[in-house]
PDB file of C-alpha atoms and ligand atoms in Angstrom:
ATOM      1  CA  UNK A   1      98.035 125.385  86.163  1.00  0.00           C
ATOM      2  CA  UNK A   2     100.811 127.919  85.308  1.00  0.00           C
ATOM      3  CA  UNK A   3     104.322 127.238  85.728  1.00  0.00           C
ATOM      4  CA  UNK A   4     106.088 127.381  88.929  1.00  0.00           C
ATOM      5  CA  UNK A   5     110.019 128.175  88.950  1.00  0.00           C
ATOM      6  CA  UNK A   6     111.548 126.235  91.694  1.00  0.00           C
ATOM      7  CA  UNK A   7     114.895 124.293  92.456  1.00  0.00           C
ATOM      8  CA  UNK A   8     114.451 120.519  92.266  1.00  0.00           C
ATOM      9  CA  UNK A   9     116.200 117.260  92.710  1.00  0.00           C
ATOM     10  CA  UNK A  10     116.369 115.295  88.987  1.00  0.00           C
ATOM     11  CA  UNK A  11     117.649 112.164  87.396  1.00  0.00           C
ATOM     12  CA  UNK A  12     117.635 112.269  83.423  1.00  0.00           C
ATOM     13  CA  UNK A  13     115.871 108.967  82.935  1.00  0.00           C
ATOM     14  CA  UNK A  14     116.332 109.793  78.418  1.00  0.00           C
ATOM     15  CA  UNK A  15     116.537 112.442  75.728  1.00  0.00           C
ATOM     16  CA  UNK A  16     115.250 112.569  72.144  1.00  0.00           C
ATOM     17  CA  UNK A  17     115.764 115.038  69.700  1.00  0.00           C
ATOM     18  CA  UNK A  18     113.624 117.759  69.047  1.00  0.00           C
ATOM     19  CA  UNK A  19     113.079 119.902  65.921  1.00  0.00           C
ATOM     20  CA  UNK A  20     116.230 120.915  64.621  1.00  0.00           C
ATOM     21  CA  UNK A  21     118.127 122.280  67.111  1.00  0.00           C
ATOM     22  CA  UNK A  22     116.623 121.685  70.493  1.00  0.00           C
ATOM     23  CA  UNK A  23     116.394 118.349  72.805  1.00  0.00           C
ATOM     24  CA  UNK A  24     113.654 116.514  74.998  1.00  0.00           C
ATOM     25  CA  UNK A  25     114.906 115.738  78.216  1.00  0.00           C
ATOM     26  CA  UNK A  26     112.591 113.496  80.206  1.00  0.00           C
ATOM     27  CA  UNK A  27     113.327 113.640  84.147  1.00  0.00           C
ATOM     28  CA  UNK A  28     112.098 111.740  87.418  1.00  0.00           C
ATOM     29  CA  UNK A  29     112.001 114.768  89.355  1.00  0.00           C
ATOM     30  CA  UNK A  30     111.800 114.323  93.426  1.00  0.00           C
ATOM     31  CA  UNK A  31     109.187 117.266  93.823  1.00  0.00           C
ATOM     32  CA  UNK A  32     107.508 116.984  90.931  1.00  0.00           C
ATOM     33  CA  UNK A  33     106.986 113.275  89.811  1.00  0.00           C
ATOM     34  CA  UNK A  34     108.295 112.757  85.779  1.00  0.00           C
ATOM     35  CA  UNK A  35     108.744 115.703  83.810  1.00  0.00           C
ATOM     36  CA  UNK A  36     109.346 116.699  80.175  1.00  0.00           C
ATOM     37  CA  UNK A  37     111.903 119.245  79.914  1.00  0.00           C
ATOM     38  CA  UNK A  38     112.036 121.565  76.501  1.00  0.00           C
ATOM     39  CA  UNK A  39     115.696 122.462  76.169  1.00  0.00           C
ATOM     40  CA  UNK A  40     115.536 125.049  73.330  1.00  0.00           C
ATOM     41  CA  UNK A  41     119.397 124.745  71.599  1.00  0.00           C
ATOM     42  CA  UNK A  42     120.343 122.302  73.184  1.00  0.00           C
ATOM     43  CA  UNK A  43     122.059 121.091  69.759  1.00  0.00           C
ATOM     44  CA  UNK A  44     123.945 124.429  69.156  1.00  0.00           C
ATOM     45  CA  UNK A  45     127.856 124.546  69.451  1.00  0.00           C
ATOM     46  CA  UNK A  46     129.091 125.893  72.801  1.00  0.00           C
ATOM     47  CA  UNK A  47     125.581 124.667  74.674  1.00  0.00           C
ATOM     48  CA  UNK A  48     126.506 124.773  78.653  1.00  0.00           C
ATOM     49  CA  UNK A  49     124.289 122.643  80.162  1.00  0.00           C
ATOM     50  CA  UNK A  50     125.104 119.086  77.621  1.00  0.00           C
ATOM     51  CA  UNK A  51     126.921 117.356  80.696  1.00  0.00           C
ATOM     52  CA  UNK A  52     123.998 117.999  82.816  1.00  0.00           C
ATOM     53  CA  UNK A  53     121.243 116.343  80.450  1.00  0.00           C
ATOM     54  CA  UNK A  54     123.000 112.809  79.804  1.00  0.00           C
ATOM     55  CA  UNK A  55     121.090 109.731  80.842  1.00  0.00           C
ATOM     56  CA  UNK A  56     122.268 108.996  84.324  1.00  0.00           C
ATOM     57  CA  UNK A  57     123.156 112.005  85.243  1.00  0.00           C
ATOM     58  CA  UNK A  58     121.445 113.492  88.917  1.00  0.00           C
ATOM     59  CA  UNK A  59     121.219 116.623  90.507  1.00  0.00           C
ATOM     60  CA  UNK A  60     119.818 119.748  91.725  1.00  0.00           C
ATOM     61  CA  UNK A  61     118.367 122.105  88.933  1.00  0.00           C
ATOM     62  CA  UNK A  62     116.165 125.517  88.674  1.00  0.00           C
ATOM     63  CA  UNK A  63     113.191 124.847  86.342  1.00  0.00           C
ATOM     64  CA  UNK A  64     109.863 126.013  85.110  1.00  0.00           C
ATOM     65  CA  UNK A  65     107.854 123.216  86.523  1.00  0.00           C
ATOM     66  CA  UNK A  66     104.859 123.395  84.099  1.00  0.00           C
ATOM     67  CA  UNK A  67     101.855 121.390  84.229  1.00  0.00           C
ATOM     68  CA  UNK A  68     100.181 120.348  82.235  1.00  0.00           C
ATOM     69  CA  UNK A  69     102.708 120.901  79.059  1.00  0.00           C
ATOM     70  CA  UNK A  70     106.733 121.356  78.665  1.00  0.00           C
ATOM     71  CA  UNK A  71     108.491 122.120  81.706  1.00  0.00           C
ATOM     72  CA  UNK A  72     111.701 124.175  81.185  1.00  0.00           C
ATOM     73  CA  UNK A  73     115.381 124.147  83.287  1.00  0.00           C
ATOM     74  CA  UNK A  74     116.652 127.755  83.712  1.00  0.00           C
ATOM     75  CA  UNK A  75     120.090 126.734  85.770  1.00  0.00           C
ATOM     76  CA  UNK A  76     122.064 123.604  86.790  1.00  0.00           C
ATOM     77  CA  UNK A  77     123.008 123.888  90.508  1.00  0.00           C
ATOM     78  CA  UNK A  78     125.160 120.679  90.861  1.00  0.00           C
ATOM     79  CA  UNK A  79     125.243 117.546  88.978  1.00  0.00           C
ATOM     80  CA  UNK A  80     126.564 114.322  88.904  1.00  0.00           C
ATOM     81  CA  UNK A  81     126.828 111.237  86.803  1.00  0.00           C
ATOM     82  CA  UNK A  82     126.587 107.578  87.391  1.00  0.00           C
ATOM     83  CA  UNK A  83     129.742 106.435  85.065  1.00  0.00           C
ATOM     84  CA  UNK A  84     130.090 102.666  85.568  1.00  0.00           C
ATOM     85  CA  UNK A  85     126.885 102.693  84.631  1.00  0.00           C
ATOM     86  CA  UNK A  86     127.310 104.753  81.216  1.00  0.00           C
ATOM     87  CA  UNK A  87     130.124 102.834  80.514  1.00  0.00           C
ATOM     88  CA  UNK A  88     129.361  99.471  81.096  1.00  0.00           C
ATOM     89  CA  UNK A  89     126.656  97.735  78.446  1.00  0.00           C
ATOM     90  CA  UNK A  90     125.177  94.958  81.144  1.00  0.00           C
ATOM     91  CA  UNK A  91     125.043  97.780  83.848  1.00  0.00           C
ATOM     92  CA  UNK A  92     123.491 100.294  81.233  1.00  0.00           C
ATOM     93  CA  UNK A  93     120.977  97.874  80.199  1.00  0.00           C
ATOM     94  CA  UNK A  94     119.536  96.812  83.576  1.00  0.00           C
ATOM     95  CA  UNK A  95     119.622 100.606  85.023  1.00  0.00           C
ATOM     96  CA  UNK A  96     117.464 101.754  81.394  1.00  0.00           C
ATOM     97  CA  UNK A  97     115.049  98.723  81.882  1.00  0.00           C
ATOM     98  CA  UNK A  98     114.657  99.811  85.712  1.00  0.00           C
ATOM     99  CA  UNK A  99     113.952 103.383  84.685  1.00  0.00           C
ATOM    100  CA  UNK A 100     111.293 102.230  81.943  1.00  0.00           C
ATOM    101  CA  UNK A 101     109.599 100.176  84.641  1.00  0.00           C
ATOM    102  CA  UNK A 102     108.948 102.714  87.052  1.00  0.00           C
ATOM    103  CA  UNK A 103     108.177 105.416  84.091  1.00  0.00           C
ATOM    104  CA  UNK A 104     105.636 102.659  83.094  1.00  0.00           C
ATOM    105  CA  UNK A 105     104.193 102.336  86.580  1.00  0.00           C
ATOM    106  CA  UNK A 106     103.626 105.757  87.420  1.00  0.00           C
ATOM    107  CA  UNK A 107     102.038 107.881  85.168  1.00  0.00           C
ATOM    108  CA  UNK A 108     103.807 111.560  84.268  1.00  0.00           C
ATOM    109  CA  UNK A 109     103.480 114.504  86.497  1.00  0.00           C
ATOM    110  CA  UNK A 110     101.982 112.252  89.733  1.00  0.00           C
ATOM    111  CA  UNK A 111     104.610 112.303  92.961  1.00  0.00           C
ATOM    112  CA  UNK A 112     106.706 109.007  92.916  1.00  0.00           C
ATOM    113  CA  UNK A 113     106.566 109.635  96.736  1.00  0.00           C
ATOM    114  CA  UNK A 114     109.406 106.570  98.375  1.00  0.00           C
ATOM    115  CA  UNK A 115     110.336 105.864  94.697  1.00  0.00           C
ATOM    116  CA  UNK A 116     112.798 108.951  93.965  1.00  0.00           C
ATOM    117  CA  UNK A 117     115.036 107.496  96.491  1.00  0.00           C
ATOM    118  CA  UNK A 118     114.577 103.956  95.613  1.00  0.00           C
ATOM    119  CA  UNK A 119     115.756 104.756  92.491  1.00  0.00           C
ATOM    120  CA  UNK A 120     118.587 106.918  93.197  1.00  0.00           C
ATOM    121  CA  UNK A 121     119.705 104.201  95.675  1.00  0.00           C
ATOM    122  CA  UNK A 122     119.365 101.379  93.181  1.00  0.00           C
ATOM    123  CA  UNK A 123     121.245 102.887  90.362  1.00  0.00           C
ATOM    124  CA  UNK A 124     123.991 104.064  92.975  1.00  0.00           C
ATOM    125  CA  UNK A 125     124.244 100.520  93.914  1.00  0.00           C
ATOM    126  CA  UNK A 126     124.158  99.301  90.160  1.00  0.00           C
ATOM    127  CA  UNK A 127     127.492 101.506  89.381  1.00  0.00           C
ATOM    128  CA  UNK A 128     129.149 100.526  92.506  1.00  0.00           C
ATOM    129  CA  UNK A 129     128.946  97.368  91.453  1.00  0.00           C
ATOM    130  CA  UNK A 130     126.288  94.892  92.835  1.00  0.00           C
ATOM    131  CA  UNK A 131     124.433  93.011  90.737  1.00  0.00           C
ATOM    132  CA  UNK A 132     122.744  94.591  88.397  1.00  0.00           C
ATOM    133  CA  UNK A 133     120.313  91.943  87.479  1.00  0.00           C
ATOM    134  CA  UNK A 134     119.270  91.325  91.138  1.00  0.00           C
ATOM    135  CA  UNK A 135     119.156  95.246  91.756  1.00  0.00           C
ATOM    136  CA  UNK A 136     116.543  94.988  88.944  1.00  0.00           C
ATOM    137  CA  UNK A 137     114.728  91.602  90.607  1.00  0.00           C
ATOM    138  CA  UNK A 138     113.809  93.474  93.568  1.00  0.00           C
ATOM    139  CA  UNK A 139     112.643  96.538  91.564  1.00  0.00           C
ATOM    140  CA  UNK A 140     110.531  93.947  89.447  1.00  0.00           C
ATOM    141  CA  UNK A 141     108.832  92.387  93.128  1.00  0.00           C
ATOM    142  CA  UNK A 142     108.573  95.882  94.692  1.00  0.00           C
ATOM    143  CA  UNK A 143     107.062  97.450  91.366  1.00  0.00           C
ATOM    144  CA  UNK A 144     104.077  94.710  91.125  1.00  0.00           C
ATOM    145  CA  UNK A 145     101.897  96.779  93.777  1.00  0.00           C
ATOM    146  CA  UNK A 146     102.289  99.717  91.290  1.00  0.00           C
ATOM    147  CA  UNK A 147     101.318  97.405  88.830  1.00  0.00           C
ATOM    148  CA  UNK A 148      97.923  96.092  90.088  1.00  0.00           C
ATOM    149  CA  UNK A 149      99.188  92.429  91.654  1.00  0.00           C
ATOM    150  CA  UNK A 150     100.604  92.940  94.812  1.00  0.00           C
ATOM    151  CA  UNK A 151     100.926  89.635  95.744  1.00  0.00           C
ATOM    152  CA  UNK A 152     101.135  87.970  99.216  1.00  0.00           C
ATOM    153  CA  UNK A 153     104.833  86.711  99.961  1.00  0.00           C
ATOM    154  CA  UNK A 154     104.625  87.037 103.327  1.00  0.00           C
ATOM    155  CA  UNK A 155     102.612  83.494 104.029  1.00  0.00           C
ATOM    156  CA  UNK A 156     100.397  81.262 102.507  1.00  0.00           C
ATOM    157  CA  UNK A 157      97.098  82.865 100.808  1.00  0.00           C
ATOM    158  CA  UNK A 158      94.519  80.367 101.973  1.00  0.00           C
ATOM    159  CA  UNK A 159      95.092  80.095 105.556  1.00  0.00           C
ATOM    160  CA  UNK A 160      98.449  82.138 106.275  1.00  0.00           C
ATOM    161  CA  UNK A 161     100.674  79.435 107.762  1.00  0.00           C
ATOM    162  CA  UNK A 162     104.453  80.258 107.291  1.00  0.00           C
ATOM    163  CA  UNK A 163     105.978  77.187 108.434  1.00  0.00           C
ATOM    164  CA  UNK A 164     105.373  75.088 105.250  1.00  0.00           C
ATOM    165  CA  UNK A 165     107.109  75.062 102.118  1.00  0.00           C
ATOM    166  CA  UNK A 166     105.797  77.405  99.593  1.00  0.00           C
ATOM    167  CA  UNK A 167     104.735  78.077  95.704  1.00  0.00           C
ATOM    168  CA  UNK A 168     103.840  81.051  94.100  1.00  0.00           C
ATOM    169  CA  UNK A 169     100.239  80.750  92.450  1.00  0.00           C
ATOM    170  CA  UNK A 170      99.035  83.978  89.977  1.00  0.00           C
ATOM    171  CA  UNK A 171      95.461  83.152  90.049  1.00  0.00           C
ATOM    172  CA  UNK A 172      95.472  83.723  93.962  1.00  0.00           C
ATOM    173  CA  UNK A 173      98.144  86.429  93.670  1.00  0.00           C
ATOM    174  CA  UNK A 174     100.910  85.577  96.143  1.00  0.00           C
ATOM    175  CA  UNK A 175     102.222  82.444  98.273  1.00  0.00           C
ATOM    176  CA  UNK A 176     100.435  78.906  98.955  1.00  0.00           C
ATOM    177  CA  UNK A 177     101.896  76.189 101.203  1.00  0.00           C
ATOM    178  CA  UNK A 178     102.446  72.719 100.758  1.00  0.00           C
ATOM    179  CA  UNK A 179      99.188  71.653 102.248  1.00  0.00           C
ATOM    180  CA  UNK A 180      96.999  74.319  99.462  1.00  0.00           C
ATOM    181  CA  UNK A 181      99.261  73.577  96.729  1.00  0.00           C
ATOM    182  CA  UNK A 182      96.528  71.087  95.082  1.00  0.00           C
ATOM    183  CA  UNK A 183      94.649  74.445  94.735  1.00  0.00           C
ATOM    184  CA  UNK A 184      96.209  75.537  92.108  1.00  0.00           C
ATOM    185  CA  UNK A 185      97.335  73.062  89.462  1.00  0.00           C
ATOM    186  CA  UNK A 186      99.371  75.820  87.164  1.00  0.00           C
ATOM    187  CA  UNK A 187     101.362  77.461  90.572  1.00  0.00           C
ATOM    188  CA  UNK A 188     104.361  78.050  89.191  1.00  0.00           C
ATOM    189  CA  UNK A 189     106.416  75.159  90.841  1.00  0.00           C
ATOM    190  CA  UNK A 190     109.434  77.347  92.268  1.00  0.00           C
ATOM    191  CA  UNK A 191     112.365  75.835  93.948  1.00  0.00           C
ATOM    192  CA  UNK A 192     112.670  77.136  97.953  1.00  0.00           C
ATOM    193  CA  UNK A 193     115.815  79.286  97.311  1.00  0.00           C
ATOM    194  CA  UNK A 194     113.450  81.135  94.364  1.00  0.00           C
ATOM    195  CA  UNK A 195     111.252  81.374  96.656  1.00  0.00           C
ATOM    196  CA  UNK A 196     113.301  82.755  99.783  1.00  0.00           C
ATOM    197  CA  UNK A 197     114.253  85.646  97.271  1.00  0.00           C
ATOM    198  CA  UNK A 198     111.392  86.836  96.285  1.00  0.00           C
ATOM    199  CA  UNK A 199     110.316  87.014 100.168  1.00  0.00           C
ATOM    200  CA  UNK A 200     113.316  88.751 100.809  1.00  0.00           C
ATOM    201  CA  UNK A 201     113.307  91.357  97.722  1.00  0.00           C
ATOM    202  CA  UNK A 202     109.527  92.233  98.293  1.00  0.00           C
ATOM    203  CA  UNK A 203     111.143  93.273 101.747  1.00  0.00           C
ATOM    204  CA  UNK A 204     114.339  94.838 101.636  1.00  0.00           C
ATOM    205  CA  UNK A 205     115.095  98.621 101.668  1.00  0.00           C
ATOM    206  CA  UNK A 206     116.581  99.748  98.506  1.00  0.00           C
ATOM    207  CA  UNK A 207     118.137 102.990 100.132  1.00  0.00           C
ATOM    208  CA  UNK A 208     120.212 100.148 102.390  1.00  0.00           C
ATOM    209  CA  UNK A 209     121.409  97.589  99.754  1.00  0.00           C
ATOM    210  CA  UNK A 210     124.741  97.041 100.666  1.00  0.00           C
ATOM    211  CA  UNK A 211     125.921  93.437  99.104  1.00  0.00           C
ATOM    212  CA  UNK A 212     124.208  90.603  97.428  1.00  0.00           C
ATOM    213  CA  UNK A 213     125.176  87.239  96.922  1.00  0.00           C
ATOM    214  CA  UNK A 214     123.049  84.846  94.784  1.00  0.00           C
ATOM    215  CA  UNK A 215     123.521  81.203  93.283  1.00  0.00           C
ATOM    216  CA  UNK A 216     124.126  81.484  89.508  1.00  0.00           C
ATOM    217  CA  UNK A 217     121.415  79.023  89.222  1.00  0.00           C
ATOM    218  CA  UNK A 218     119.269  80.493  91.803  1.00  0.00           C
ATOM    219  CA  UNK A 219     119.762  84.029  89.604  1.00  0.00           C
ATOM    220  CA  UNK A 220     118.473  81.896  86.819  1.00  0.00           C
ATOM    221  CA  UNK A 221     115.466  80.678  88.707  1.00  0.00           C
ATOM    222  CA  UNK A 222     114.851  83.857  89.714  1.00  0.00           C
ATOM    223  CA  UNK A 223     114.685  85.799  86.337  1.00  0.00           C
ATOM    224  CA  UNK A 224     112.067  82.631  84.960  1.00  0.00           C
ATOM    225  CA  UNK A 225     109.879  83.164  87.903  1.00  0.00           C
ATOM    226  CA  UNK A 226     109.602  86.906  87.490  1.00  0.00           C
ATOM    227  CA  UNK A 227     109.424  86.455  83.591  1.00  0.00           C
ATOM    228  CA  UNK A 228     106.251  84.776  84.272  1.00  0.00           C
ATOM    229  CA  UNK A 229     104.735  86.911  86.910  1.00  0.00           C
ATOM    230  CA  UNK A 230     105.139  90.075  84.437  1.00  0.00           C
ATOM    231  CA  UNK A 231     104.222  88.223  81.034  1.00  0.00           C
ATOM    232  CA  UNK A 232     101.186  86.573  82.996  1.00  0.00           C
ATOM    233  CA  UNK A 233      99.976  89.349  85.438  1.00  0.00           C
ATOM    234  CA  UNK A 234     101.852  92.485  84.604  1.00  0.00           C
ATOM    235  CA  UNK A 235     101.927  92.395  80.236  1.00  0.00           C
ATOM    236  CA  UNK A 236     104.768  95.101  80.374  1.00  0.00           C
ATOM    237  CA  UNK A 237     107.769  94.270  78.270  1.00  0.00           C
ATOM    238  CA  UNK A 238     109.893  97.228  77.720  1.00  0.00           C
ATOM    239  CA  UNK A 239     112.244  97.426  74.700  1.00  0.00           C
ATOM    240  CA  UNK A 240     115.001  97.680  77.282  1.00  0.00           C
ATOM    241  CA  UNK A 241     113.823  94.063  78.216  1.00  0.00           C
ATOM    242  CA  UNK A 242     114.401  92.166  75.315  1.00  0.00           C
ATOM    243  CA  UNK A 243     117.669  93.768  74.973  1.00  0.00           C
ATOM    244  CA  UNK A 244     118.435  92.034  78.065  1.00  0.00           C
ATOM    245  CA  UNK A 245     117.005  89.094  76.486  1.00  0.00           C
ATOM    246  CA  UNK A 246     118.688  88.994  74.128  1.00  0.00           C
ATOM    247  CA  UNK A 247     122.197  89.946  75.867  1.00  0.00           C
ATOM    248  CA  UNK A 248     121.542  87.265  77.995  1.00  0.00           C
ATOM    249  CA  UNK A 249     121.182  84.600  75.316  1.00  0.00           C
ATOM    250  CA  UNK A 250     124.309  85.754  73.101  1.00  0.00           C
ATOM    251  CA  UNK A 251     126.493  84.936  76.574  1.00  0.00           C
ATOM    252  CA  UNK A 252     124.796  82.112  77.041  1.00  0.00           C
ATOM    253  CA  UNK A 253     125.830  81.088  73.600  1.00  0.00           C
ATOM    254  CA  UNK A 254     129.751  82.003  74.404  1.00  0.00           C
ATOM    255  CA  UNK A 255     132.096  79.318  74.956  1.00  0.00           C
ATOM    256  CA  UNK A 256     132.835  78.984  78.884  1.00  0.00           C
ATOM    257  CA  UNK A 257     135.992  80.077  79.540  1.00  0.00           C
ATOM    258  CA  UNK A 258     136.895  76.679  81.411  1.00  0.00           C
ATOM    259  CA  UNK A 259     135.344  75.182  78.116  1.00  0.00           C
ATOM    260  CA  UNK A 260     138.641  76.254  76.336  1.00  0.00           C
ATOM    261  CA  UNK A 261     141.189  73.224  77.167  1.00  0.00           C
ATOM    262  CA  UNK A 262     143.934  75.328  75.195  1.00  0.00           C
TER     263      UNK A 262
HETATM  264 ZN1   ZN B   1      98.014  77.119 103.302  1.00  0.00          ZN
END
């Protein structure tokens, strides 16, 4: 297919240098699905369009859509940037690991459809402040369908009752109650607050987030639960990831701040 020019709506998901003087900017494009932009001197002194090309920056730009191969931008229309988010390492971390999810769910070049939005919405709400970690737990429950697992949290598997408590079992994919749990002797055992948030993140609208409130320990819960799910049924472990992983452990490790008696 030959390239088309058009305007489109972008958000620079990363860049990586290319040759000496140019740059690889890779985009989730609203029109167009993800795209690899060729930015030839990009590098050179007095470039225009660096502001426009950061990570977590949005916008409206005129390109060459080209596909397959290197799609080009000929203009920047209006941009924006999402600076708490730049500027803030925990924030940072959780909006990269959300964009390599969804670049690892839906392959280049195929229309991410509701996603564009979902996205846009749930890094907007990462850099005005919610949660960043929970903004990324209801990513990881609405991202399993894209992934092949889909589960069933809306009841119980076996015979759909709702009324019961509930566990989450991976060999039946989704929710069992009380009464089916001895199907399953390696369900995963989850606590009923886990479990009320995972119902409620495999159902809430992304574009609407507005405020979130969980339970330290429930947060914890729910980041061992969804560890699972993706190590067991998923096997997708972005870099991005352990870097979380890893930040998470190093504040574990931190004295408390009521731990300090002087
Ligand atoms: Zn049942």
């Amino acid at each position: 297919m030959a390239g088309q020019i058009m305007d489109f709506n972008g958000i620079v998901m990363m860049q990586k240098n290319y040759r000496e003087r140019d740059l690889l900017v890779k985009f989730f494009t609203m029109e167009a699905g993800k795209r690899m932009f060729f930015i030839r001197g990009a590098k050179k002194r007095g470039f225009k369009m660096t502001a426009d090309l950061l990570p977590f920056t949005y916008g409206t730009y005129v390109g060459d859509l080209r596909d397959p191969g290197l799609s080009y931008i000929n203009a920047v229309k209006e941009t924006a940037h999402f600076q708490n988010i730049s500027e803030d390492i925990e924030k940072n971390a959780y909006a990269t690991y959300i964009m390599s999810l969804l670049d690892r769910a839906i392959p280049d070049n195929e229309l991410l459809g509701s996603w564009y939005n979902r996205l846009y919405h749930g890094l907007l709400a990462i850099d005005q402040g919610l949660d960043a970690g929970i903004v990324a737990n209801i990513f990881e429950v609405q991202l399993l369908e894209l992934f092949g697992v889909a589960p069933n949290l809306r009841n119980c598997v076996i015979c759909g009752r709702t009324d019961l408590p509930f566990d989450y079992s991976e060999s039946y994919g989704g929710l069992l109650c009380q009464n089916h749990w001895h199907m399953d002797p390696n369900r995963l055992k989850l606590d009923q607050r886990t479990i009320f948030y995972l119902r409620q993140f495999s159902a809430v609208d992304l574009t609407k987030l507005s405020s979130i409130k969980v339970h330290p320990e429930t947060k914890h819960h729910l980041r061992l639960a969804l560890d699972m799910i993706y190590s067991d049924t998923v096997g997708v472990y972005p870099r991005s990831k352990r870097f979380i992983d890893q930040m998470n452990k190093w504040s574990d490790k931190l004295p408390h701040p009521t731990d300090d008696k002087n």
